[in-house]
């Protein structure tokens, strides 16, 4: 297995399209996967927060991963969310995903209860020991109620197949602390789309970006322009994401993202209940954001 996968570049945090009966829309998921591959992104990440992993059964998660892997056919690395509320279930999912051919696992901190750092350490170590796949830690305290401290990340970075962290705390300071604690061989990725360029400039490796479902080319251009030293243009592209990113607060996650995709003809369907589609006034406001964006583009 590839122990040495260094998570880097722009990796879209894929939504999971659902049909009118709230079932996985397999054709739409295949279409989305192909579109992202065509946009030449650096990897794909399914079953994350925007992929609504928390409202899917174990079998449904495996099915989503299977479809994305089938469509990708090894063209680029596929990261799959394997984190569940218990260590036991996370390990079971990790083992199944490894046997299916996932390239790497993303493991969110457990959620619902608040855990000690020691409990989190043990949780991640046990999961990493159960698989040969590269493991990416995933910190999103606003959603899980648990935050990985820099010292904990430093300890976990010593585990051979724990290769990086996606930080969605929204705090640039946290990203900097992780970089300092874990050292240069450890990939720190922005999980907050407004921090892609600052993270790259500070020594981070890239981003796992939800807005890349809608505008993969724009998000990727931030990385490409940064890589070419065109910082001013990279900043312009980073700014383009702001309006959509700010619009995320108009509805419960991922309703805004899915609606934005539907508006540009990408079948994302609706979120799974209890998350409801956007109301009429939010939809109108989002349409204005999208219209402005599309005008700028043409």
Tab-separated table of N, CA, C and O in Angstrom, residues 65-111:
chain	number	residue	atom	x	y	z
A	65	UNK	N	-18.590	5.114	-1.569
A	65	UNK	CA	-17.151	4.928	-1.814
A	65	UNK	C	-16.928	4.068	-3.057
A	65	UNK	O	-16.065	4.373	-3.901
A	66	UNK	N	-17.727	3.021	-3.188
A	66	UNK	CA	-17.587	2.097	-4.320
A	66	UNK	C	-17.804	2.828	-5.656
A	66	UNK	O	-17.039	2.660	-6.603
A	67	UNK	N	-18.845	3.662	-5.703
A	67	UNK	CA	-19.160	4.403	-6.935
A	67	UNK	C	-18.023	5.370	-7.294
A	67	UNK	O	-17.573	5.427	-8.438
A	68	UNK	N	-17.555	6.122	-6.297
A	68	UNK	CA	-16.494	7.106	-6.560
A	68	UNK	C	-15.219	6.386	-7.018
A	68	UNK	O	-14.555	6.809	-7.973
A	69	UNK	N	-14.903	5.261	-6.386
A	69	UNK	CA	-13.708	4.498	-6.774
A	69	UNK	C	-13.852	3.916	-8.183
A	69	UNK	O	-12.910	3.937	-8.972
A	70	UNK	N	-15.044	3.432	-8.504
A	70	UNK	CA	-15.295	2.874	-9.850
A	70	UNK	C	-15.082	3.936	-10.925
A	70	UNK	O	-14.483	3.678	-11.959
A	71	UNK	N	-15.623	5.131	-10.672
A	71	UNK	CA	-15.527	6.195	-11.667
A	71	UNK	C	-14.107	6.760	-11.770
A	71	UNK	O	-13.689	7.214	-12.830
A	72	UNK	N	-13.382	6.733	-10.670
A	72	UNK	CA	-12.043	7.345	-10.644
A	72	UNK	C	-11.005	6.436	-11.298
A	72	UNK	O	-10.066	6.922	-11.941
A	73	UNK	N	-11.171	5.137	-11.093
A	73	UNK	CA	-10.269	4.143	-11.708
A	73	UNK	C	-8.795	4.477	-11.526
A	73	UNK	O	-7.994	4.391	-12.462
A	74	UNK	N	-8.453	4.917	-10.318
A	74	UNK	CA	-7.038	5.159	-10.016
A	74	UNK	C	-6.439	6.397	-10.655
A	74	UNK	O	-5.232	6.617	-10.570
A	75	UNK	N	-7.270	7.235	-11.307
A	75	UNK	CA	-6.723	8.433	-11.967
A	75	UNK	C	-6.200	9.451	-10.954
A	75	UNK	O	-5.322	10.254	-11.265
A	76	UNK	N	-6.782	9.462	-9.760
A	76	UNK	CA	-6.312	10.355	-8.712
A	76	UNK	C	-6.708	9.760	-7.361
A	76	UNK	O	-7.589	8.897	-7.294
A	77	UNK	N	-6.041	10.157	-6.281
A	77	UNK	CA	-6.322	9.521	-4.997
A	77	UNK	C	-7.725	9.832	-4.473
A	77	UNK	O	-8.197	10.963	-4.585
A	78	UNK	N	-8.363	8.809	-3.927
A	78	UNK	CA	-9.690	8.967	-3.321
A	78	UNK	C	-9.559	8.816	-1.800
A	78	UNK	O	-9.120	7.780	-1.302
A	79	UNK	N	-9.925	9.874	-1.106
A	79	UNK	CA	-9.939	9.895	0.363
A	79	UNK	C	-11.380	9.625	0.786
A	79	UNK	O	-12.300	10.258	0.277
A	80	UNK	N	-11.559	8.710	1.727
A	80	UNK	CA	-12.921	8.375	2.140
A	80	UNK	C	-13.057	8.586	3.645
A	80	UNK	O	-12.197	8.163	4.424
A	81	UNK	N	-14.139	9.229	4.049
A	81	UNK	CA	-14.404	9.450	5.472
A	81	UNK	C	-14.749	8.135	6.164
A	81	UNK	O	-15.679	7.445	5.759
A	82	UNK	N	-13.976	7.802	7.193
A	82	UNK	CA	-14.193	6.529	7.898
A	82	UNK	C	-14.546	6.745	9.371
A	82	UNK	O	-14.721	5.791	10.114
A	83	UNK	N	-14.648	8.004	9.787
A	83	UNK	CA	-14.869	8.274	11.211
A	83	UNK	C	-16.318	8.087	11.627
A	83	UNK	O	-17.223	8.635	10.995
A	84	UNK	N	-16.520	7.303	12.679
A	84	UNK	CA	-17.860	7.080	13.244
A	84	UNK	C	-17.815	7.483	14.721
A	84	UNK	O	-16.783	7.893	15.224
A	85	UNK	N	-18.931	7.322	15.409
A	85	UNK	CA	-18.933	7.740	16.823
A	85	UNK	C	-18.087	6.821	17.695
A	85	UNK	O	-17.542	7.255	18.693
A	86	UNK	N	-17.986	5.544	17.347
A	86	UNK	CA	-17.179	4.638	18.185
A	86	UNK	C	-15.912	4.218	17.447
A	86	UNK	O	-15.875	4.181	16.212
A	87	UNK	N	-14.901	3.885	18.220
A	87	UNK	CA	-13.643	3.389	17.648
A	87	UNK	C	-13.905	2.089	16.893
A	87	UNK	O	-13.404	1.884	15.787
A	88	UNK	N	-14.736	1.236	17.480
A	88	UNK	CA	-15.032	-0.075	16.892
A	88	UNK	C	-15.624	0.068	15.486
A	88	UNK	O	-15.163	-0.561	14.535
A	89	UNK	N	-16.653	0.909	15.367
A	89	UNK	CA	-17.294	1.048	14.050
A	89	UNK	C	-16.353	1.726	13.046
A	89	UNK	O	-16.328	1.374	11.866
A	90	UNK	N	-15.562	2.679	13.522
A	90	UNK	CA	-14.594	3.350	12.642
A	90	UNK	C	-13.600	2.341	12.077
A	90	UNK	O	-13.256	2.382	10.889
A	91	UNK	N	-13.135	1.437	12.933
A	91	UNK	CA	-12.187	0.403	12.494
A	91	UNK	C	-12.850	-0.516	11.465
A	91	UNK	O	-12.267	-0.827	10.416
A	92	UNK	N	-14.087	-0.919	11.736
A	92	UNK	CA	-14.798	-1.809	10.800
A	92	UNK	C	-14.941	-1.143	9.430
A	92	UNK	O	-14.726	-1.772	8.391
A	93	UNK	N	-15.282	0.145	9.442
A	93	UNK	CA	-15.451	0.876	8.186
A	93	UNK	C	-14.098	1.029	7.477
A	93	UNK	O	-13.986	0.811	6.263
A	94	UNK	N	-13.061	1.365	8.241
A	94	UNK	CA	-11.715	1.541	7.675
A	94	UNK	C	-11.240	0.268	6.976
A	94	UNK	O	-10.719	0.315	5.845
A	95	UNK	N	-11.456	-0.872	7.629
A	95	UNK	CA	-11.015	-2.160	7.081
A	95	UNK	C	-11.750	-2.477	5.782
A	95	UNK	O	-11.159	-2.906	4.784
A	96	UNK	N	-13.062	-2.214	5.775
A	96	UNK	CA	-13.859	-2.462	4.561
A	96	UNK	C	-13.412	-1.534	3.424
A	96	UNK	O	-13.292	-1.956	2.273
A	97	UNK	N	-13.179	-0.278	3.748
A	97	UNK	CA	-12.776	0.686	2.716
A	97	UNK	C	-11.404	0.335	2.143
A	97	UNK	O	-11.172	0.462	0.940
A	98	UNK	N	-10.523	-0.135	3.001
A	98	UNK	CA	-9.198	-0.546	2.517
A	98	UNK	C	-9.336	-1.708	1.534
A	98	UNK	O	-8.717	-1.707	0.465
A	99	UNK	N	-10.182	-2.678	1.870
A	99	UNK	CA	-10.338	-3.843	0.990
A	99	UNK	C	-10.999	-3.462	-0.336
A	99	UNK	O	-10.822	-4.133	-1.345
A	100	UNK	N	-11.753	-2.349	-0.341
A	100	UNK	CA	-12.414	-1.884	-1.575
A	100	UNK	C	-11.482	-1.088	-2.479
A	100	UNK	O	-11.826	-0.776	-3.608
A	101	UNK	N	-10.343	-0.692	-1.957
A	101	UNK	CA	-9.384	0.025	-2.796
A	101	UNK	C	-9.299	1.522	-2.563
A	101	UNK	O	-8.746	2.243	-3.402
A	102	UNK	N	-9.825	2.009	-1.433
A	102	UNK	CA	-9.656	3.439	-1.111
A	102	UNK	C	-8.163	3.753	-1.020
A	102	UNK	O	-7.362	2.898	-0.631
A	103	UNK	N	-7.783	4.969	-1.408
A	103	UNK	CA	-6.365	5.345	-1.370
A	103	UNK	C	-5.948	5.875	-0.009
A	103	UNK	O	-4.784	5.774	0.376
A	104	UNK	N	-6.890	6.483	0.696
A	104	UNK	CA	-6.592	7.069	1.999
A	104	UNK	C	-7.900	7.219	2.769
A	104	UNK	O	-8.982	7.224	2.184
A	105	UNK	N	-7.775	7.354	4.082
A	105	UNK	CA	-8.952	7.528	4.935
A	105	UNK	C	-8.881	8.889	5.601
A	105	UNK	O	-7.801	9.344	5.981
A	106	UNK	N	-10.030	9.505	5.735
A	106	UNK	CA	-10.117	10.706	6.561
A	106	UNK	C	-10.898	10.292	7.803
A	106	UNK	O	-11.939	9.648	7.692
A	107	UNK	N	-10.381	10.626	8.967
A	107	UNK	CA	-11.071	10.221	10.199
A	107	UNK	C	-11.376	11.454	11.046
A	107	UNK	O	-10.475	12.125	11.559
A	108	UNK	N	-12.657	11.746	11.141
A	108	UNK	CA	-13.134	12.878	11.932
A	108	UNK	C	-13.022	12.524	13.411
A	108	UNK	O	-13.050	11.346	13.778
A	109	UNK	N	-12.870	13.529	14.264
A	109	UNK	CA	-12.901	13.227	15.698
A	109	UNK	C	-14.267	12.631	16.029
A	109	UNK	O	-15.272	13.002	15.410
A	110	UNK	N	-14.325	11.704	16.995
A	110	UNK	CA	-15.648	11.225	17.391
A	110	UNK	C	-16.489	12.403	17.893
A	110	UNK	O	-15.955	13.466	18.211
A	111	UNK	N	-17.796	12.222	17.916
A	111	UNK	CA	-18.694	13.346	18.194
A	111	UNK	C	-19.776	12.910	19.178
A	111	UNK	O	-19.811	11.765	19.614
